[in-house]
XYZ file of C-alpha atoms in Angstrom:
607
model
C 28.700 6.902 -0.187
C 27.662 3.800 1.751
C 24.405 2.081 0.865
C 21.516 2.697 3.214
C 19.864 -0.112 5.177
C 16.182 0.653 5.038
C 12.849 -0.903 4.268
C 9.747 0.029 2.458
C 6.016 -0.745 2.384
C 3.618 0.080 -0.377
C -0.128 -0.424 -0.569
C -1.589 -0.682 -4.070
C -5.323 -0.466 -4.766
C -6.709 -2.781 -7.455
C -9.993 -1.571 -8.956
C -12.681 -4.142 -9.711
C -14.345 -3.678 -13.081
C -16.876 -6.484 -12.647
C -16.693 -10.233 -13.219
C -14.807 -9.802 -16.495
C -11.927 -7.941 -14.826
C -8.508 -9.463 -15.459
C -6.115 -8.768 -12.596
C -2.389 -9.246 -12.928
C 0.751 -7.232 -13.239
C 0.354 -3.468 -13.470
C 2.643 -1.509 -15.760
C 2.126 2.172 -15.004
C 1.540 1.613 -11.283
C 4.609 -0.582 -10.953
C 6.565 2.178 -12.678
C 5.421 4.504 -9.905
C 6.482 1.945 -7.308
C 9.956 1.798 -8.805
C 10.061 5.602 -8.946
C 9.111 5.760 -5.278
C 11.867 3.312 -4.366
C 14.270 5.329 -6.493
C 13.301 8.507 -4.612
C 14.520 6.843 -1.415
C 18.051 6.881 -2.815
C 18.383 10.386 -4.285
C 21.691 11.436 -5.818
C 23.336 13.946 -3.520
C 24.974 17.066 -4.952
C 26.612 20.031 -3.223
C 29.023 22.913 -3.673
C 32.358 23.778 -2.023
C 31.819 26.971 0.005
C 35.312 27.485 1.465
C 38.721 25.806 1.231
C 41.204 25.678 4.170
C 44.134 23.574 2.945
C 42.793 20.000 2.968
C 39.511 20.830 4.751
C 36.480 21.852 2.670
C 33.229 23.437 3.821
C 30.262 22.093 1.828
C 26.678 23.401 1.589
C 25.335 20.000 2.675
C 23.575 20.104 6.032
C 21.873 18.104 8.740
C 18.728 16.337 7.477
C 20.135 15.508 4.063
C 21.090 11.858 3.301
C 24.692 12.299 4.402
C 26.733 11.193 7.413
C 30.276 11.025 8.726
C 32.446 8.673 6.683
C 30.540 9.065 3.409
C 32.711 9.672 0.379
C 31.738 12.033 -2.437
C 33.225 12.739 -5.848
C 34.830 16.151 -6.304
C 34.564 17.780 -9.719
C 35.122 21.108 -11.449
C 32.413 22.428 -13.750
C 33.182 23.819 -17.203
C 31.221 25.139 -20.151
C 27.606 24.180 -20.849
C 27.020 21.387 -23.400
C 24.480 22.506 -26.028
C 22.621 20.056 -28.284
C 23.499 20.934 -31.928
C 19.914 20.500 -33.203
C 17.564 21.457 -30.363
C 19.984 24.135 -29.029
C 18.994 23.078 -25.517
C 21.432 22.688 -22.653
C 21.927 18.968 -21.993
C 24.677 19.216 -19.383
C 28.036 20.779 -18.706
C 31.632 19.669 -18.895
C 33.106 18.199 -15.722
C 36.677 17.485 -14.602
C 37.141 14.745 -11.989
C 39.331 15.959 -9.100
C 39.140 12.866 -6.881
C 37.168 12.204 -3.672
C 36.385 13.872 -0.349
C 35.328 12.225 2.911
C 32.732 13.739 5.235
C 34.242 14.299 8.678
C 31.396 16.248 10.338
C 27.775 17.158 9.541
C 26.468 20.343 11.165
C 23.111 22.125 11.116
C 23.809 24.311 8.045
C 26.989 22.881 6.489
C 29.386 19.942 6.459
C 33.135 19.564 6.730
C 35.065 17.227 4.444
C 38.706 16.386 3.840
C 40.464 15.784 0.530
C 41.460 12.158 0.016
C 44.252 13.257 -2.346
C 46.422 15.929 -0.666
C 47.725 17.070 -4.057
C 44.248 17.985 -5.350
C 43.663 21.735 -5.617
C 40.047 22.380 -4.698
C 38.378 25.754 -5.249
C 35.202 27.413 -4.077
C 32.261 26.638 -6.414
C 33.641 23.173 -7.204
C 30.962 20.487 -6.950
C 30.563 17.280 -4.941
C 28.299 14.363 -5.839
C 27.444 10.950 -4.444
C 28.820 8.027 -6.511
C 26.664 5.724 -8.607
C 25.372 2.874 -6.404
C 23.796 -0.350 -7.667
C 21.163 -1.914 -5.412
C 20.123 -5.558 -5.568
C 16.599 -6.771 -4.752
C 15.227 -10.248 -4.068
C 11.458 -10.375 -4.689
C 9.260 -12.883 -2.852
C 6.144 -14.281 -4.528
C 3.121 -12.303 -3.211
C 0.752 -14.007 -0.761
C -2.842 -13.970 -2.044
C -5.212 -13.503 0.906
C -8.449 -13.083 -1.047
C -11.028 -15.350 -2.678
C -10.553 -13.634 -6.038
C -9.053 -16.301 -8.312
C -8.008 -14.014 -11.157
C -4.826 -12.800 -9.438
C -1.666 -14.478 -10.700
C 0.939 -14.228 -7.933
C 3.773 -15.511 -10.124
C 2.938 -12.957 -12.819
C 2.905 -10.148 -10.268
C 6.338 -11.191 -8.979
C 7.732 -11.386 -12.516
C 6.466 -7.890 -13.366
C 7.944 -6.467 -10.177
C 11.274 -8.062 -11.013
C 11.177 -6.787 -14.614
C 10.374 -3.229 -13.573
C 13.102 -3.160 -10.946
C 15.654 -4.719 -13.303
C 15.016 -2.070 -15.972
C 16.105 0.690 -13.596
C 19.763 1.589 -14.289
C 20.734 1.331 -10.589
C 18.667 -1.708 -9.639
C 19.464 -5.375 -10.144
C 17.361 -8.513 -9.617
C 19.353 -11.774 -9.499
C 17.962 -15.048 -10.849
C 17.087 -16.632 -7.512
C 14.079 -18.732 -6.482
C 13.458 -17.462 -2.944
C 10.409 -19.676 -2.363
C 12.369 -22.802 -3.260
C 15.233 -21.732 -0.998
C 12.793 -21.255 1.896
C 11.472 -24.788 1.406
C 14.962 -26.254 1.236
C 15.795 -24.566 4.559
C 12.519 -25.595 6.278
C 11.269 -22.000 6.523
C 7.506 -21.593 6.190
C 7.507 -17.896 5.247
C 9.707 -14.888 4.660
C 8.891 -13.791 8.222
C 10.968 -16.732 9.478
C 13.833 -15.526 7.270
C 14.254 -12.187 9.067
C 16.721 -13.383 11.715
C 20.510 -12.838 11.722
C 21.138 -16.585 11.330
C 18.897 -17.067 8.298
C 19.890 -13.765 6.696
C 23.528 -14.909 6.900
C 22.496 -18.194 5.220
C 20.682 -16.266 2.481
C 23.696 -13.985 2.017
C 25.789 -17.080 1.354
C 23.500 -17.975 -1.568
C 22.750 -14.605 -3.160
C 24.179 -11.106 -2.801
C 21.241 -8.794 -2.072
C 20.666 -5.428 -0.424
C 16.892 -5.592 -0.031
C 14.090 -8.119 0.248
C 10.702 -7.157 -1.222
C 7.762 -8.977 0.402
C 4.101 -8.503 -0.558
C 0.574 -9.736 0.050
C -2.890 -9.076 -1.431
C -6.179 -8.806 0.443
C -9.701 -7.452 -0.184
C -10.805 -4.164 1.363
C -14.299 -2.824 0.486
C -14.470 -4.329 -2.993
C -10.905 -3.327 -3.744
C -7.754 -5.339 -3.586
C -5.036 -3.939 -1.377
C -1.498 -5.089 -2.088
C 0.943 -4.451 0.752
C 4.643 -4.296 -0.081
C 7.394 -4.304 2.509
C 11.027 -3.709 1.739
C 13.420 -5.188 4.290
C 17.149 -4.772 4.611
C 18.700 -8.066 3.509
C 21.530 -7.428 5.976
C 19.655 -6.579 9.190
C 16.050 -7.620 8.442
C 14.877 -4.170 9.571
C 11.649 -2.624 8.230
C 11.828 1.168 8.188
C 9.194 2.793 5.975
C 5.690 2.337 4.477
C 3.669 4.145 1.801
C 0.672 3.743 -0.546
C 0.110 3.891 -4.280
C -2.967 3.545 -6.505
C -2.833 0.411 -8.616
C -4.153 0.486 -12.224
C -4.208 -2.462 -14.579
C -2.720 -1.837 -18.027
C -4.624 -4.142 -20.325
C -6.533 -4.140 -23.580
C -8.740 -6.951 -22.271
C -12.325 -5.766 -22.038
C -15.770 -6.950 -21.176
C -17.305 -9.401 -23.613
C -17.920 -7.957 -27.101
C -16.266 -4.646 -26.108
C -13.932 -3.993 -29.048
C -11.748 -0.899 -29.280
C -12.213 0.874 -32.615
C -10.965 4.442 -32.182
C -7.603 5.867 -31.053
C -8.448 9.590 -31.172
C -6.135 11.930 -29.307
C -4.343 15.204 -30.131
C -0.776 15.039 -31.443
C 1.781 15.565 -28.661
C 4.846 16.158 -30.815
C 6.520 12.876 -29.941
C 9.163 13.205 -32.674
C 11.042 16.139 -34.199
C 11.893 16.475 -37.891
C 15.643 16.653 -38.576
C 16.438 16.133 -42.257
C 15.554 14.399 -45.538
C 17.586 12.874 -48.352
C 16.632 11.951 -51.929
C 17.568 8.715 -53.754
C 17.012 8.052 -57.452
C 15.915 4.463 -57.040
C 12.951 2.640 -55.532
C 13.417 1.692 -51.897
C 11.747 -1.667 -51.325
C 12.352 -2.081 -47.598
C 14.746 -1.109 -44.798
C 15.722 -2.152 -41.293
C 18.362 -1.149 -38.756
C 21.011 -3.104 -36.879
C 24.597 -3.301 -35.713
C 26.039 -5.489 -38.463
C 29.718 -5.361 -37.423
C 29.467 -5.316 -33.639
C 30.907 -1.820 -33.105
C 27.953 -0.633 -31.000
C 26.587 1.691 -33.706
C 23.514 0.704 -35.708
C 23.538 1.040 -39.488
C 20.608 1.548 -41.863
C 20.162 -1.456 -44.192
C 18.202 -0.562 -47.328
C 17.183 -2.827 -50.190
C 16.394 -1.749 -53.741
C 15.211 -4.038 -56.543
C 18.327 -6.225 -56.469
C 20.745 -4.356 -54.195
C 21.462 -4.288 -50.454
C 22.916 -0.920 -49.409
C 24.409 -0.109 -46.004
C 24.282 3.491 -44.769
C 25.800 5.270 -41.777
C 23.870 8.283 -40.488
C 26.189 11.059 -39.333
C 25.995 14.839 -39.453
C 22.381 14.637 -40.692
C 23.435 12.646 -43.779
C 23.201 9.030 -44.871
C 26.524 7.885 -46.281
C 26.828 4.621 -48.210
C 29.492 2.385 -46.633
C 28.814 -1.007 -48.264
C 26.536 -2.737 -50.762
C 25.686 -6.152 -52.182
C 24.138 -7.057 -55.562
C 21.826 -9.916 -56.449
C 22.637 -12.689 -58.910
C 21.316 -10.692 -61.854
C 18.458 -8.381 -62.811
C 15.946 -11.239 -62.434
C 16.799 -11.624 -58.742
C 14.252 -9.274 -57.127
C 14.322 -8.421 -53.419
C 11.061 -8.300 -51.458
C 12.046 -7.581 -47.849
C 14.928 -7.172 -45.405
C 15.138 -7.963 -41.693
C 18.100 -7.485 -39.374
C 18.852 -9.194 -36.047
C 21.468 -11.175 -34.126
C 19.913 -14.621 -34.428
C 23.162 -16.622 -34.252
C 24.154 -14.644 -31.111
C 27.690 -13.752 -32.148
C 27.300 -10.057 -31.302
C 26.710 -8.963 -34.922
C 23.306 -8.636 -36.585
C 22.705 -10.792 -39.663
C 20.828 -9.452 -42.690
C 17.940 -11.651 -43.880
C 16.894 -10.786 -47.439
C 13.684 -12.234 -48.838
C 13.971 -12.414 -52.619
C 12.528 -14.094 -55.701
C 14.224 -15.410 -58.800
C 11.777 -15.602 -61.721
C 8.731 -17.176 -60.053
C 10.431 -18.899 -57.112
C 11.653 -17.682 -53.755
C 15.414 -17.286 -53.510
C 16.126 -15.720 -50.123
C 19.529 -15.477 -48.453
C 21.441 -14.316 -45.364
C 24.338 -11.844 -45.260
C 26.837 -11.228 -42.491
C 29.758 -8.853 -41.943
C 33.063 -9.671 -40.278
C 33.853 -8.126 -36.855
C 34.658 -4.434 -37.280
C 34.025 -4.589 -41.054
C 31.034 -3.729 -43.216
C 31.880 -5.923 -46.207
C 29.085 -8.482 -46.641
C 29.228 -12.158 -47.470
C 26.534 -14.800 -47.871
C 26.198 -17.369 -45.118
C 23.003 -19.031 -46.415
C 21.799 -18.943 -50.002
C 18.838 -19.882 -52.216
C 16.370 -20.359 -49.349
C 12.803 -21.207 -50.346
C 11.028 -19.216 -47.640
C 9.993 -15.736 -46.583
C 11.770 -14.068 -43.626
C 10.540 -11.610 -41.010
C 12.041 -10.613 -37.637
C 9.797 -9.342 -34.845
C 10.884 -7.713 -31.586
C 8.384 -8.514 -28.797
C 8.616 -6.323 -25.677
C 11.591 -7.157 -23.477
C 12.736 -10.201 -25.448
C 15.343 -11.047 -28.039
C 14.489 -10.668 -31.752
C 12.517 -13.613 -33.125
C 13.160 -14.889 -36.664
C 10.000 -16.078 -38.428
C 9.641 -17.889 -41.728
C 6.807 -19.007 -43.987
C 6.790 -21.156 -47.105
C 5.439 -20.139 -50.545
C 2.419 -21.919 -51.993
C 1.952 -23.647 -55.326
C -1.245 -21.701 -56.038
C -0.616 -18.548 -54.025
C 2.154 -16.482 -52.435
C 1.938 -17.981 -48.914
C 1.294 -21.464 -47.603
C 1.292 -23.251 -44.272
C 2.118 -22.116 -40.732
C 4.457 -19.351 -39.649
C 7.442 -20.900 -37.890
C 10.062 -19.643 -35.459
C 13.642 -20.314 -36.509
C 16.705 -20.922 -34.345
C 20.425 -21.098 -35.037
C 21.866 -24.423 -33.876
C 25.024 -26.311 -34.741
C 26.085 -23.796 -37.342
C 22.824 -23.523 -39.281
C 19.344 -21.992 -39.216
C 16.515 -24.447 -38.676
C 12.741 -24.280 -38.237
C 11.900 -24.795 -34.577
C 8.213 -24.434 -33.720
C 5.021 -22.922 -35.032
C 4.223 -19.374 -33.976
C 1.252 -19.626 -31.634
C -1.599 -17.845 -33.396
C -5.303 -17.871 -32.517
C -7.693 -19.952 -34.559
C -9.918 -17.399 -36.281
C -12.457 -18.630 -38.826
C -11.755 -17.357 -42.323
C -8.428 -15.722 -41.399
C -5.156 -16.868 -42.947
C -2.150 -15.316 -41.261
C 0.929 -14.272 -43.204
C 4.122 -13.111 -41.541
C 4.004 -9.602 -43.065
C 1.886 -6.976 -41.312
C 1.977 -9.155 -38.192
C 3.470 -9.123 -34.705
C 3.056 -11.281 -31.634
C 3.728 -10.080 -28.081
C 2.434 -10.148 -24.529
C 1.048 -6.621 -24.377
C -1.026 -6.879 -21.200
C 1.220 -8.883 -18.882
C -0.764 -12.128 -18.649
C 2.099 -14.245 -20.075
C -0.015 -15.000 -23.150
C 0.848 -13.407 -26.458
C -1.670 -11.333 -28.336
C -1.572 -11.268 -32.145
C -1.426 -7.897 -33.903
C -2.090 -7.783 -37.635
C -3.229 -5.697 -40.578
C -6.182 -7.492 -42.133
C -7.128 -7.693 -45.816
C -9.002 -4.392 -45.465
C -5.896 -2.656 -44.043
C -7.370 -2.331 -40.566
C -5.467 -3.050 -37.372
C -6.753 -6.059 -35.477
C -5.566 -7.387 -32.125
C -6.590 -10.900 -31.098
C -6.315 -12.519 -27.695
C -4.646 -15.924 -27.484
C -8.117 -17.510 -27.563
C -9.056 -15.673 -30.773
C -11.253 -12.928 -29.314
C -11.068 -9.570 -31.113
C -9.744 -6.894 -28.748
C -9.046 -4.141 -31.279
C -10.461 -3.496 -34.734
C -9.541 -0.030 -35.941
C -11.814 2.302 -37.859
C -8.817 3.808 -39.653
C -6.905 2.063 -42.424
C -3.176 1.454 -42.043
C -0.611 0.297 -44.552
C -2.607 0.522 -47.804
C 0.601 -0.147 -49.696
C 0.224 -0.131 -53.521
C 2.550 -3.137 -53.862
C 1.536 -6.797 -53.746
C 2.928 -10.337 -53.469
C 2.203 -12.380 -56.600
C 4.478 -15.380 -56.191
C 2.988 -18.815 -56.894
C 0.959 -20.324 -59.727
C -2.408 -21.964 -60.167
C -3.587 -24.174 -63.014
C -6.742 -23.226 -64.857
C -8.927 -25.535 -66.922
C -7.612 -26.453 -70.350
C -4.017 -26.653 -69.116
C -3.552 -22.869 -68.915
C -1.067 -21.978 -66.151
C -0.889 -18.467 -64.750
C 0.240 -16.621 -61.646
C -1.678 -17.128 -58.433
C -3.902 -14.619 -56.704
C -1.821 -11.688 -55.482
C -1.840 -10.570 -51.839
C -1.485 -6.867 -50.976
C 1.777 -5.975 -49.250
C 1.415 -5.283 -45.530
C 3.868 -3.021 -43.728
C 5.845 -3.609 -40.573
C 4.143 -3.350 -37.160
C 6.853 -2.324 -34.718
C 6.554 -2.454 -30.929
C 8.747 0.038 -29.074
C 9.606 0.525 -25.401
C 10.669 4.105 -24.702
C 11.471 5.123 -21.115
C 8.405 3.923 -19.175
C 6.039 3.932 -22.166
C 5.222 1.377 -24.871
C 4.158 2.132 -28.424
C 2.955 0.461 -31.585
C 4.202 2.098 -34.802
C 2.107 1.719 -37.972
C 2.620 2.936 -41.563
C -0.320 4.942 -42.858
C -0.844 5.748 -46.554
C -3.686 7.884 -47.840
C -4.799 8.404 -51.416
C -6.852 10.879 -53.398
C -8.349 7.853 -55.139
C -10.053 6.859 -51.927
C -10.072 3.151 -52.783
C -8.425 0.230 -51.103
C -7.269 -1.628 -54.194
C -3.640 -0.833 -55.131
C -4.663 0.116 -58.664
C -7.013 2.824 -57.373
C -4.369 4.582 -55.295
C -3.348 7.906 -56.850
C -1.587 10.944 -55.391
C -0.520 8.900 -52.377
C 0.822 10.460 -49.178
C 2.348 8.536 -46.279
C 3.150 8.934 -42.597
C 3.755 6.916 -39.425
C 1.161 6.654 -36.638
C 2.224 6.163 -32.999
C -0.249 4.311 -30.778
C 0.520 4.320 -27.053
C -0.511 1.389 -24.869
C -2.501 2.710 -21.877
C -4.696 1.141 -19.169
C -7.709 1.664 -21.467
C -6.054 0.194 -24.575
C -4.341 1.982 -27.473
C -4.504 5.728 -27.933
C -3.084 7.834 -30.729
C -0.053 9.591 -29.340
C 1.400 11.172 -32.466
C 1.508 11.030 -36.260
C 4.201 12.235 -38.611
C 3.412 14.947 -41.122
C 2.184 13.390 -44.383
C 4.852 13.222 -47.083
C 4.363 12.695 -50.813
C 4.504 9.073 -51.936
C 3.742 5.886 -50.013
C 5.640 4.649 -46.946
C 7.877 1.827 -48.169
C 9.518 1.149 -44.797
C 10.748 2.674 -41.546
C 13.260 1.823 -38.828
C 14.267 3.077 -35.376
C 17.941 3.456 -34.437
C 18.803 2.980 -30.759
C 20.073 5.942 -28.749
C 23.810 6.194 -28.099
C 25.351 8.204 -25.263
C 23.307 11.422 -24.932
C 21.845 11.230 -28.440
C 18.102 10.570 -28.918
C 16.625 7.656 -30.802
C 16.437 8.257 -34.545
C 13.459 7.305 -36.716
C 14.031 6.897 -40.472
C 10.971 6.760 -42.777
C 11.329 5.934 -46.487
C 8.709 7.091 -48.983
C 8.506 6.283 -52.699
C 7.004 8.364 -55.513
C 6.328 5.966 -58.434
C 7.220 6.748 -62.043
C 4.904 9.099 -63.885
C 4.584 8.842 -67.654
C 7.024 7.256 -70.117
C 9.991 9.385 -69.111
C 9.267 9.474 -65.395
C 11.572 8.117 -62.756
C 11.029 6.673 -59.317
C 12.168 8.917 -56.464
C 12.648 7.721 -52.888
C 13.054 9.958 -49.853
C 14.307 9.066 -46.382
C 12.998 11.422 -43.696
C 14.826 11.485 -40.368
C 13.316 12.402 -36.985
C 14.561 12.572 -33.397
C 12.436 10.833 -30.781
C 11.929 13.563 -28.166
C 10.690 11.469 -25.252
């Protein structure tokens, strides 16, 4: 079907919350804008009513988005496709029969002809519009108000990001404002002539031009959007939408402490599997570039690769440390060297020194080999929203486990190298370590907030300036393990290990459909204390916090399982399958003859 030439205007209302309000890009409201644009291009489906040789009568009629000359796909429907776990219908089998072309649209039906005379159409066959990609060029909004807190560049960037995330929409890398200056055009209004649109078409292929402005109306900010055809310059439609700011920024001294909300069943339990060894950590990634993510698990001195199929984890590869004294502390997986295959970064210690290393698999293989060995630093990979994975490192101290700044690392000229310090707020009395930490722009102001588990196992979120935005009442992590690398010298020449630091679990930021979540491990204990030695009869789960306009809210929490949460990882969805969450718990040895048991619980993400 041919693409429509149409235009679009939206009016968004920005609510003032007083002098401390921070206005910028909206997340949920911009999602609604994109949904409204999407509704202007609905997929068209119909049914064959009668067949007369090459002429078909369709149940598509006048008033629907169809016209003479449009081409539709013709398909035959088969059996329903049933999900093996949920038992829900997720679709039906289809056989492609070719295309038909609309030759006439009448009041209650349409006539179409087969493009392939050999195709044998039947009544009850289906027709559907083809998949069309639409390209948008977004102009920087004009700010026509005295309010100085509105960032026009940020608003444009968020609009572009939201449009680009839609499967049918594309936003090219094109500086429209610069192009206007180079062509002596003072505004986008001057652009809407056949001559200048032809000039623009020579520079960038676009279907639509999105123009916006912001003005004050009765203590509210009204943002007017107009969508023009990039071919004709025609404006055809307008509408309105309520604008809400998604932000955890609050009035001064207003700190979020509670995330109370009923469980909404975000994930569904699928299976569990027992392992007779202690799981130290796990992560997920596509290590051989085949498009399927594996589960990478580390034990005391082993790296084990699992495939998850048919509700079972099957070992497909493994790697052993130098010897029994080479103990592994953490594993992180990500494509840092950008070769299409995720590397495996293992943080380990040998006796009382760090001895970390990097593993990599060959294309299409799962056999692992070392590409960097005996590295004197800790590794952690974080995944900020909408960006590539970031490799972080931190050095060990001589009188404690951690020392110095956290640094970003890049892969250049065939090796990994420290690049720059991770920008963290200056907070008196707080020493940041790269475990139990994440850094991301979570409110769209182009400044990264710092998320961390503090020494009391509470979630804290700091602004870039160091202001506390979130300090939870609940405890998260509370892992019984600790880091005790490093030494300190006592008086009299006595040398002993340095002060240990409690282990802090992974804080994972997830984008799912139009929502964003923070995942946190949560361990509870009958002992009731915070010190690892006081934790008895431990049970663990994962808490899901959703980012909303008011801050974080508890969206879901997994059922508590026996043991503490050692690690968890989320496997990306493939085809029609849902995302898969794996959570590993560990039950420590009990008594002289006891043994450590680990369990991996698997859940489908329902959203």
